[in-house]
CSV table of C-alpha atoms and ligand atoms in Angstrom, one decimal:
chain,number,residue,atom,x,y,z
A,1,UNK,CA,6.6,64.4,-108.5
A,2,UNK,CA,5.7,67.9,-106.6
A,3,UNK,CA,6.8,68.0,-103.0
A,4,UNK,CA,3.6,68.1,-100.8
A,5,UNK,CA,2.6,71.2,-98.7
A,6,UNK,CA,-0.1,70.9,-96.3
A,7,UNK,CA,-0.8,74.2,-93.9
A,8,UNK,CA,-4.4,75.5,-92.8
A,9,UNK,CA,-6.5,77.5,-90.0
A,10,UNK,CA,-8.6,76.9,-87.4
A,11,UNK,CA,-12.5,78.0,-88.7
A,12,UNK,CA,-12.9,80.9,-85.9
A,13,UNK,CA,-13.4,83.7,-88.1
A,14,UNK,CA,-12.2,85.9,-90.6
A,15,UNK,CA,-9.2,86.9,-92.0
A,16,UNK,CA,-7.2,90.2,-91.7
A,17,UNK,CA,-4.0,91.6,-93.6
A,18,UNK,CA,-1.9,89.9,-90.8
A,19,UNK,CA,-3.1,86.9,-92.0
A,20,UNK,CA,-2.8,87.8,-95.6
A,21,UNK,CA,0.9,88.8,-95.1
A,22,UNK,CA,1.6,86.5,-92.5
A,23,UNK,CA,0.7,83.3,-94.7
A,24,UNK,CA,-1.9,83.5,-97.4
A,25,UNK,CA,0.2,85.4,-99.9
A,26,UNK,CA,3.2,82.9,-99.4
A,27,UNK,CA,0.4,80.3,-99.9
A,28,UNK,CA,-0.4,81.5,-103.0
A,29,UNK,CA,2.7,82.0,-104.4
A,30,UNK,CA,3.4,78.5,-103.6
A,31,UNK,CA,0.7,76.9,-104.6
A,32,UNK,CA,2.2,76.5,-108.4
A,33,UNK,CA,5.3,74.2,-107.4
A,34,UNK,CA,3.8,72.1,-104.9
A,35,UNK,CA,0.9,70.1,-104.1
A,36,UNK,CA,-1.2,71.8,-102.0
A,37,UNK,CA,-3.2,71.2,-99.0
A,38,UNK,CA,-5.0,74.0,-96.8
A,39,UNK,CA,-6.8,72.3,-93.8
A,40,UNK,CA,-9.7,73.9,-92.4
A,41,UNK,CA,-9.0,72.3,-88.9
A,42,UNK,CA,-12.6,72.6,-87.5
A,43,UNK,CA,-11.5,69.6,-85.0
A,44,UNK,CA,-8.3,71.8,-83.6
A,45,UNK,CA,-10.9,75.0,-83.6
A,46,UNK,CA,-13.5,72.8,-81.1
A,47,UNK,CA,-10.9,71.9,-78.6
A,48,UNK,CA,-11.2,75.4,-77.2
A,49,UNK,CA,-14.6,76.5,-79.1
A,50,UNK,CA,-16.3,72.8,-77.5
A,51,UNK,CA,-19.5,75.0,-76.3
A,52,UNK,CA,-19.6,77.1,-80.0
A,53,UNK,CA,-19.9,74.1,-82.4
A,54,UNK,CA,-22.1,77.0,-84.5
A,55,UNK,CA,-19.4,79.3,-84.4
A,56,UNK,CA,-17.1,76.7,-85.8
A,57,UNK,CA,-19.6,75.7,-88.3
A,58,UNK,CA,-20.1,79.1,-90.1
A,59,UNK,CA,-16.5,80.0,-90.2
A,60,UNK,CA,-16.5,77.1,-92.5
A,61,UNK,CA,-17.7,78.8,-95.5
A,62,UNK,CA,-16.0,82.2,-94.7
A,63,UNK,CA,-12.8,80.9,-93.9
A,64,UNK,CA,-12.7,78.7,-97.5
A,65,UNK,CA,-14.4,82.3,-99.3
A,66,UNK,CA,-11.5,84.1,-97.6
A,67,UNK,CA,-8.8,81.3,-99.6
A,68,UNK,CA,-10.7,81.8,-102.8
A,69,UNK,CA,-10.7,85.3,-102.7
A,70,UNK,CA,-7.0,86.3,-102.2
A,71,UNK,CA,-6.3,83.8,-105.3
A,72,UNK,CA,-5.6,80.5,-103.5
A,73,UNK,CA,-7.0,78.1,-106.5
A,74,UNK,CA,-8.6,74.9,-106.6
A,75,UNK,CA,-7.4,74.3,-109.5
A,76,UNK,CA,-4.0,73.7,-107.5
A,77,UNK,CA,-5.1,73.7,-104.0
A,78,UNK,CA,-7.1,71.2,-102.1
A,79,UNK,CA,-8.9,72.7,-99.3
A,80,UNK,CA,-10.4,70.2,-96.6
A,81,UNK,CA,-12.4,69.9,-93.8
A,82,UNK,CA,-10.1,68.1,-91.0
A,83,UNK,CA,-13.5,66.6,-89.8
A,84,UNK,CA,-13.7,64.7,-93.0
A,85,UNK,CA,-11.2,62.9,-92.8
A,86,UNK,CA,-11.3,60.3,-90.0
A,87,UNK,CA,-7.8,58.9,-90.4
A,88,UNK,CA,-6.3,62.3,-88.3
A,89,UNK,CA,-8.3,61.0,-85.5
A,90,UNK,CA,-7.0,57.5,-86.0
A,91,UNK,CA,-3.5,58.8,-86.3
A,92,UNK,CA,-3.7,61.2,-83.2
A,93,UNK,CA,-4.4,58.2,-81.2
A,94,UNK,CA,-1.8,56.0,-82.2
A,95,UNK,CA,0.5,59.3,-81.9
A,96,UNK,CA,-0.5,59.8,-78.2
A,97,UNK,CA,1.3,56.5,-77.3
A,98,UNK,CA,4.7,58.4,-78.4
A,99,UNK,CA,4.2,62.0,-76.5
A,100,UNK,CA,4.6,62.4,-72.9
A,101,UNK,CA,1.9,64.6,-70.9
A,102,UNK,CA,4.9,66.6,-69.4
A,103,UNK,CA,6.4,67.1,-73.0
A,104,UNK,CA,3.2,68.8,-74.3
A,105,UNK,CA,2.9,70.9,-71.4
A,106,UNK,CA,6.5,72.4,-72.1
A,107,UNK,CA,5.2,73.3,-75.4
A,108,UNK,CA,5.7,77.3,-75.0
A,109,UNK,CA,2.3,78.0,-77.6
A,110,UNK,CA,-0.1,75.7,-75.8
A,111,UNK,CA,1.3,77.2,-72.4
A,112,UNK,CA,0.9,80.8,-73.8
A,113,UNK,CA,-3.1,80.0,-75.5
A,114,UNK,CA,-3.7,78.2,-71.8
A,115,UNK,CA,-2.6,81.6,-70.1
A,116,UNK,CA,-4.7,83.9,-72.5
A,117,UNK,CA,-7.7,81.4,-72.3
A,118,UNK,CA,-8.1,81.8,-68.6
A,119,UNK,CA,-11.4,82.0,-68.1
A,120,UNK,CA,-11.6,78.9,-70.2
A,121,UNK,CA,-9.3,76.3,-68.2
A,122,UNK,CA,-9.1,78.2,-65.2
A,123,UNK,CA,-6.3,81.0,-63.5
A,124,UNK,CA,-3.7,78.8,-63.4
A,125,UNK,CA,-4.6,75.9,-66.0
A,126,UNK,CA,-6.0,73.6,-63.9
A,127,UNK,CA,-8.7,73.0,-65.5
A,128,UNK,CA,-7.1,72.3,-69.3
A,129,UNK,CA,-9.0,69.6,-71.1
A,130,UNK,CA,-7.4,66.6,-72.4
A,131,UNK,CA,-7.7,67.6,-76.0
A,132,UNK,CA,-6.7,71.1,-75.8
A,133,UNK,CA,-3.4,69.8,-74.1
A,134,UNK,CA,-3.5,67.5,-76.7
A,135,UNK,CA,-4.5,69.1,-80.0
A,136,UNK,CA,-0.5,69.8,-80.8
A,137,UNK,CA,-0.4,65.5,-81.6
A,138,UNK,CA,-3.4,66.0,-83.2
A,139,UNK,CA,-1.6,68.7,-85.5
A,140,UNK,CA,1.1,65.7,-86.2
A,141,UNK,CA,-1.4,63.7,-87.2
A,142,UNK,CA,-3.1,66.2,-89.7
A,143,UNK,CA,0.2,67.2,-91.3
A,144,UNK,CA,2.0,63.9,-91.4
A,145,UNK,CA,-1.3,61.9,-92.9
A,146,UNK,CA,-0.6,63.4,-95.9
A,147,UNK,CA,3.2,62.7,-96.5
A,148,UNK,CA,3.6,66.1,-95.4
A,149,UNK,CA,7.4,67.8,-96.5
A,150,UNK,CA,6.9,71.5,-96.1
A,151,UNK,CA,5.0,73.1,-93.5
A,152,UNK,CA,4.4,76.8,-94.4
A,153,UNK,CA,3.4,78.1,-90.8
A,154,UNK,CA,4.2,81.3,-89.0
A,155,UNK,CA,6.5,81.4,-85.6
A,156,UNK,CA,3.9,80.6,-83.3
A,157,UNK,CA,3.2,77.4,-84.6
A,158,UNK,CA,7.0,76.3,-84.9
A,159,UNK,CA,6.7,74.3,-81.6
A,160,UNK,CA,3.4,72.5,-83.0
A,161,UNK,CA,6.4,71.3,-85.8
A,162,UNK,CA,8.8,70.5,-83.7
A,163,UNK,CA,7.0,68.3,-81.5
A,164,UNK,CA,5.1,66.8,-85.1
A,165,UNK,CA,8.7,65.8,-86.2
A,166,UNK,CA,9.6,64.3,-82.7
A,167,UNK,CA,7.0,62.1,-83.1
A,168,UNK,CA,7.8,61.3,-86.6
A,169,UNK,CA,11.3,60.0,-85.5
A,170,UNK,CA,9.6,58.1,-82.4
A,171,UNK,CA,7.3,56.4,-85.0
A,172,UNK,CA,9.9,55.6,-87.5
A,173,UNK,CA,12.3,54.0,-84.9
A,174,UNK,CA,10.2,51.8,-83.2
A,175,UNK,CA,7.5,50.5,-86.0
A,176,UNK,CA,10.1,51.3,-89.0
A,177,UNK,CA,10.6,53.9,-91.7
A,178,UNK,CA,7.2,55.0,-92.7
A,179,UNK,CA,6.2,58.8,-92.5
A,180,UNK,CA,8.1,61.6,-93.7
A,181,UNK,CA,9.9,64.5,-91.4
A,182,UNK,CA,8.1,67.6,-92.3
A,183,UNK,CA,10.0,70.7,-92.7
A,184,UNK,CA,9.3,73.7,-91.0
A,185,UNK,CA,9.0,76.9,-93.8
A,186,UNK,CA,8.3,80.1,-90.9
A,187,UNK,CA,7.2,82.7,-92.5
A,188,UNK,CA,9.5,85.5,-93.9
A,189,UNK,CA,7.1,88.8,-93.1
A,190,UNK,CA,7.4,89.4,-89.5
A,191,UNK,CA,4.1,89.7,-87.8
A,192,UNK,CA,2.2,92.6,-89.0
A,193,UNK,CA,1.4,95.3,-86.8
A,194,UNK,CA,-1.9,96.6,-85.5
A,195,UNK,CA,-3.5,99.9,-86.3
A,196,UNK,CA,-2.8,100.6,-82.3
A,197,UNK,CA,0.9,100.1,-82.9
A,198,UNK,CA,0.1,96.6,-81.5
A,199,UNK,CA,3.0,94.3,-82.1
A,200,UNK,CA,-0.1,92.1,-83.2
A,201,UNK,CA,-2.8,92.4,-85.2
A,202,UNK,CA,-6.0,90.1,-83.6
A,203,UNK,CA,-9.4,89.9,-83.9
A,204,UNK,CA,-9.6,90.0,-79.9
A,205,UNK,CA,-7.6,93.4,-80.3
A,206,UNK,CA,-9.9,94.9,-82.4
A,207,UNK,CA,-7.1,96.6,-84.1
A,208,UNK,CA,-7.3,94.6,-87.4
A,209,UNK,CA,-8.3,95.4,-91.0
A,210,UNK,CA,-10.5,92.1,-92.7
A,211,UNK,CA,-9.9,91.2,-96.2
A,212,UNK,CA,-13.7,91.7,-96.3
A,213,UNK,CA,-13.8,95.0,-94.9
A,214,UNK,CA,-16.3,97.3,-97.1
A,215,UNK,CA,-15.0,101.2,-97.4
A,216,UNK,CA,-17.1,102.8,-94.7
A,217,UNK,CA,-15.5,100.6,-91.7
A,218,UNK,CA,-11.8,100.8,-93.3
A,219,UNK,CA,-12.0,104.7,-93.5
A,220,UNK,CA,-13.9,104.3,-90.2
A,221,UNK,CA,-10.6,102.1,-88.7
A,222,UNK,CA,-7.3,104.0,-90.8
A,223,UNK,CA,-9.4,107.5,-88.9
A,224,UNK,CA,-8.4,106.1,-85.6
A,225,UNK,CA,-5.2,104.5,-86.4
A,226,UNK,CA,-2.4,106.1,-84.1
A,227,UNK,CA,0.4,107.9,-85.6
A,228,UNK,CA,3.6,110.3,-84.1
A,229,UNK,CA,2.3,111.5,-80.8
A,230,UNK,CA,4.6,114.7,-80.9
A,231,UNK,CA,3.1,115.6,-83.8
A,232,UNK,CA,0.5,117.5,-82.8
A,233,UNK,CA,-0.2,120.5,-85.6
A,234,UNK,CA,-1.0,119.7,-89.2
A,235,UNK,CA,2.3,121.1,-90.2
A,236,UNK,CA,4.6,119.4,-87.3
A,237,UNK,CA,7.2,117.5,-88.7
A,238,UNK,CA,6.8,114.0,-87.7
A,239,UNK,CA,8.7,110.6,-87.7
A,240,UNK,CA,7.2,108.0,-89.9
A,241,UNK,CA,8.6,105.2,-88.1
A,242,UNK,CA,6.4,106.0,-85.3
A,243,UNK,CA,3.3,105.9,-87.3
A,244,UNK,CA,0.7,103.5,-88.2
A,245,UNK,CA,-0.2,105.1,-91.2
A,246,UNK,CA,3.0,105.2,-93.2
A,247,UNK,CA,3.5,101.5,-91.6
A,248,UNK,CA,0.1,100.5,-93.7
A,249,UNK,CA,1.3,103.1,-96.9
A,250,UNK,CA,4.6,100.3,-96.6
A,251,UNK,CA,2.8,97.2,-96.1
A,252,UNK,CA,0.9,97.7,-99.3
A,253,UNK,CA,3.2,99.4,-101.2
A,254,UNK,CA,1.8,102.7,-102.2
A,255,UNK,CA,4.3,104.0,-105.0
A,256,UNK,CA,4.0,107.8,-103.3
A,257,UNK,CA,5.8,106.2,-100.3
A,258,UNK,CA,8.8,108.2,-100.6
A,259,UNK,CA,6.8,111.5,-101.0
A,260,UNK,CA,4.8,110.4,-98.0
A,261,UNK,CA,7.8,109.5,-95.8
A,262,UNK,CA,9.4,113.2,-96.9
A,263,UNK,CA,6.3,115.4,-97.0
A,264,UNK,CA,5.9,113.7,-93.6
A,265,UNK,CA,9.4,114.6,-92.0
A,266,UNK,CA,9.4,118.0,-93.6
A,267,UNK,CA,5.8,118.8,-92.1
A,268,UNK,CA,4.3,119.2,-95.1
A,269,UNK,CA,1.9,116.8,-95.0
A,270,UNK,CA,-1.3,116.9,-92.0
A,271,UNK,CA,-2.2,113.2,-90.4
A,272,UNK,CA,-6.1,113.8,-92.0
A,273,UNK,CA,-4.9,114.1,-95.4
A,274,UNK,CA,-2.2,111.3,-95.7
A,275,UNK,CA,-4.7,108.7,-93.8
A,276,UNK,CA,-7.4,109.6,-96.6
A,277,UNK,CA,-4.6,108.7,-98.9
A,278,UNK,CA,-4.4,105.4,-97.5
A,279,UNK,CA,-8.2,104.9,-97.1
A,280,UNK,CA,-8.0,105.2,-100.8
A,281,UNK,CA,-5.0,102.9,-101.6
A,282,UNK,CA,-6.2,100.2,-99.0
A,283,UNK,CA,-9.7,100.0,-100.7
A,284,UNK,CA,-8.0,99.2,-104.2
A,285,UNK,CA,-5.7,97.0,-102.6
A,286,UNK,CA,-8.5,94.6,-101.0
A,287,UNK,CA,-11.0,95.5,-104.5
A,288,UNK,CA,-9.7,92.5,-106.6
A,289,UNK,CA,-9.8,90.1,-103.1
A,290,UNK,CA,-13.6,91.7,-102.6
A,291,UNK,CA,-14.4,91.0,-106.2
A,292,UNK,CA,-13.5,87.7,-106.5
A,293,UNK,CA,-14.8,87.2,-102.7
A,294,UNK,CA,-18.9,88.4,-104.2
A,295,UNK,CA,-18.4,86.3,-107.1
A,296,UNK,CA,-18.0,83.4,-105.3
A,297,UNK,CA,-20.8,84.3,-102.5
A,298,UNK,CA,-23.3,84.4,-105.3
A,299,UNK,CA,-22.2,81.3,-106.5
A,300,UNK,CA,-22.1,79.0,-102.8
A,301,UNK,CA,-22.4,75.5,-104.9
A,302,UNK,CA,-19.1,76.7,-106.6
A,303,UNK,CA,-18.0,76.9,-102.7
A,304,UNK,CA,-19.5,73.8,-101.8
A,305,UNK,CA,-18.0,72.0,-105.2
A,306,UNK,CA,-14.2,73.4,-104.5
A,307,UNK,CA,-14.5,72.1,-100.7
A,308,UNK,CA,-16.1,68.6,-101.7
A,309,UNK,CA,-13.2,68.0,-104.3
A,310,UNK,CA,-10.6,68.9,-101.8
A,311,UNK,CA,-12.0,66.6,-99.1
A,312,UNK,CA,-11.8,63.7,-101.4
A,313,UNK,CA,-8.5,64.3,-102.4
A,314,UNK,CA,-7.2,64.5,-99.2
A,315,UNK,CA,-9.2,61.0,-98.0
A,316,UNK,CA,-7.8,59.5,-101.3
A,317,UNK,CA,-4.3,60.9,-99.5
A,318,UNK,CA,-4.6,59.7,-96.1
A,319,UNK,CA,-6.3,56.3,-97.2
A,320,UNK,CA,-2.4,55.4,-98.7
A,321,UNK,CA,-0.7,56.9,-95.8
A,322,UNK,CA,-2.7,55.0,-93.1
A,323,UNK,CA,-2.4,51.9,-95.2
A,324,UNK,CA,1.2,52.2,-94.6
A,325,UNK,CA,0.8,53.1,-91.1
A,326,UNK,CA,-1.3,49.9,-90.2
A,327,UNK,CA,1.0,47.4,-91.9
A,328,UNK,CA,4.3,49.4,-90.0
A,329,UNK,CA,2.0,48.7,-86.3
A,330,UNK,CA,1.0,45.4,-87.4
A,331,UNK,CA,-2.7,46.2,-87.0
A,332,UNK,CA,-3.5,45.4,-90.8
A,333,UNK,CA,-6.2,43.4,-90.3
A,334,UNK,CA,-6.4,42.0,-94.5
A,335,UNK,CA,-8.3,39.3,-93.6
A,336,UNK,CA,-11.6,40.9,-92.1
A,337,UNK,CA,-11.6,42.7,-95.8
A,338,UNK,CA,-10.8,39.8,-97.8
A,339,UNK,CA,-13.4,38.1,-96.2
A,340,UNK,CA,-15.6,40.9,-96.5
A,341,UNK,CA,-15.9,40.6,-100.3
A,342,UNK,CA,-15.9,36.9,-100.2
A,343,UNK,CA,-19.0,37.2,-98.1
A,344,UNK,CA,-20.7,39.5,-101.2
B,1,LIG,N1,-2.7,75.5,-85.4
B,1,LIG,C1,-2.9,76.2,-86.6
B,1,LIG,C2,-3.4,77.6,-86.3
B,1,LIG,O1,-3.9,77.8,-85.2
B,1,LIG,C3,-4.0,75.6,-87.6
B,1,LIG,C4,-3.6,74.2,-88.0
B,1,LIG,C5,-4.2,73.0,-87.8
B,1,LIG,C6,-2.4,73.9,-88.9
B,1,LIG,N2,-3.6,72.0,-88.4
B,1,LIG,C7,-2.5,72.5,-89.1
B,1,LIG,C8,-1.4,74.6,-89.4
B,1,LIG,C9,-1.5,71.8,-89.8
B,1,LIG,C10,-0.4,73.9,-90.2
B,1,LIG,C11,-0.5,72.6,-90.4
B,1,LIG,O2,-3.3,78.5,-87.1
């Protein structure tokens, strides 16, 4: 039996090399040893998009062509709506019993997304809704439905895990052994960098490169990407480690890399020239991705087939696990069922 992963996104838009990097490659990579579950957590994406269901909705689609297209495969992978799947709401409520209020707002994520989401709940918080406070249970609840044992997640979301696998222990104390402790994987790439030099590459920063990104707006983007500052002549010698450019020549492993990292010390080498190097490289590197990405948007029933499938695999999953769940809180109610079919 393969060890079940189960790791996802919020539907909010599209993806960029961080995520790519940060998550999706791993993904892919372990998509062949485990069994697989990407969540496209559209419920987690409304508790601070409530007034933008339609922004929610259409990331649906782009979010699942964004899986298919860096090689995440259905053949392997079942990708899911959270929506779907009405046991994670049954199981966040039963969950909300075993979380204090005060615990979740210690949790140093949702304090950091209520600080940047100010004019949402307000300058100092007070006005947080009860879901968004609470969407970290919900998390629980949508990785431990699924007999969850490795959670593939980057470092922000460590605390989410942390507080899935308290609960997991609270459960299993006081109704029995029933769900499994996930384990935390964080991811080995360190964030990835912005084409500012942001520690961060984010949509909001508008420092970010899209998988989907045709070759006009990435030459447009690697143009204005900041390199050396005290390099200011086209033949200045210059320190690659203070450049965004050589950063990205790294990140996707352009086999000139040592040339460029000495032409670029020895001044040999102007900014213009080795950024239209890596306009070039960065377009091959995202061709395959962009290739698989058209066939699939000329075939959107393939789309709407691959997340159908996963959606009834994962009910198929979380219909055992809630079974189990019921019978440990004694609120298995056979009889209404047995009756049920009697009464056919
Ligand atoms: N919170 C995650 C994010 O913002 C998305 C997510 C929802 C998730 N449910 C999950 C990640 C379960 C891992 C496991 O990226």
């Amino acid at each position: 039996m393969k060890k079940v992963i189960l790791t996802g996104d919020r539907p909010t838009g599209r993806m960029h090399l961080g995520h790519y990097f940060g998550s999706l490659k791993n993904r892919v990579e372990m998509q062949y040893d485990y069994e697989t579950y990407i969540i496209i957590a559209d419920v987690q994406a409304l508790t601070d998009n409530f007034e933008n269901p339609e922004k929610v909705r259409d990331n649906i689609k782009e979010l699942a062509l964004d899986y298919l297209s860096v090689g995440i495969d259905p053949e392997h992978t079942h990708i899911f709506i959270q929506s779907m799947i009405p046991e994670i709401a049954e199981l966040t409520i039963y969950y909300s019993n075993l979380v204090t209020v005060s615990r979740l707002f210690r949790n140093p994520t949702t304090k950091a997304e209520v600080n940047q989401k100010q004019n949402l709940f307000g300058q100092s918080g007070e006005g947080i809704t009860y879901g968004f406070l609470g969407y970290p249970v919900s998390q629980a609840a949508d990785i431990t439905c699924f007999d969850c044992e490795i959670c593939p997640v980057g470092e922000d979301q460590a605390p989410h895990l942390e507080q899935a696998r308290e609960i997991v222990r609270k459960f299993n104390r006081i109704y029995g052994p029933t769900l499994k402790e996930p384990e935390t994987i964080l991811s080995s790439t360190p964030r990835i960098k912005g084409l500012d030099g942001n520690e961060k590459m984010g949509k909001s920063l508008g420092n970010a490169i899209y998988l989907a990104d045709d070759s006009e707006t990435i030459s447009k983007k690697i143009m204005q990407a900041v390199t050396d500052t005290n390099k200011i002549r086209k033949n200045d010698p210059a320190d690659p480690n203070k450049c965004m450019v050589y950063y990205y020549h790294k990140l996707i492993e352009n086999e000139n890399l040592e040339t460029v990292c000495r032409e670029c010390k020895q001044g040999e080498r102007g900014c213009v020239a080795c950024k239209k190097e890596l306009i070039q490289k960065m377009i091959e590197f995202l061709k395959p991705m962009q290739e698989k990405r058209a066939y699939y948007e000329q075939h959107p029933e393939l789309v709407e087939k691959i997340l159908t499938d996963g959606t009834i695999a994962a009910q198929k999953k979380a219909k055992e696990v809630m079974k189990r769940v019921r019978k440990s809180m004694k609120i298995d109610y056979d009889f209404i069922q047995k009756n049920r079919l009697q009464r056919k």
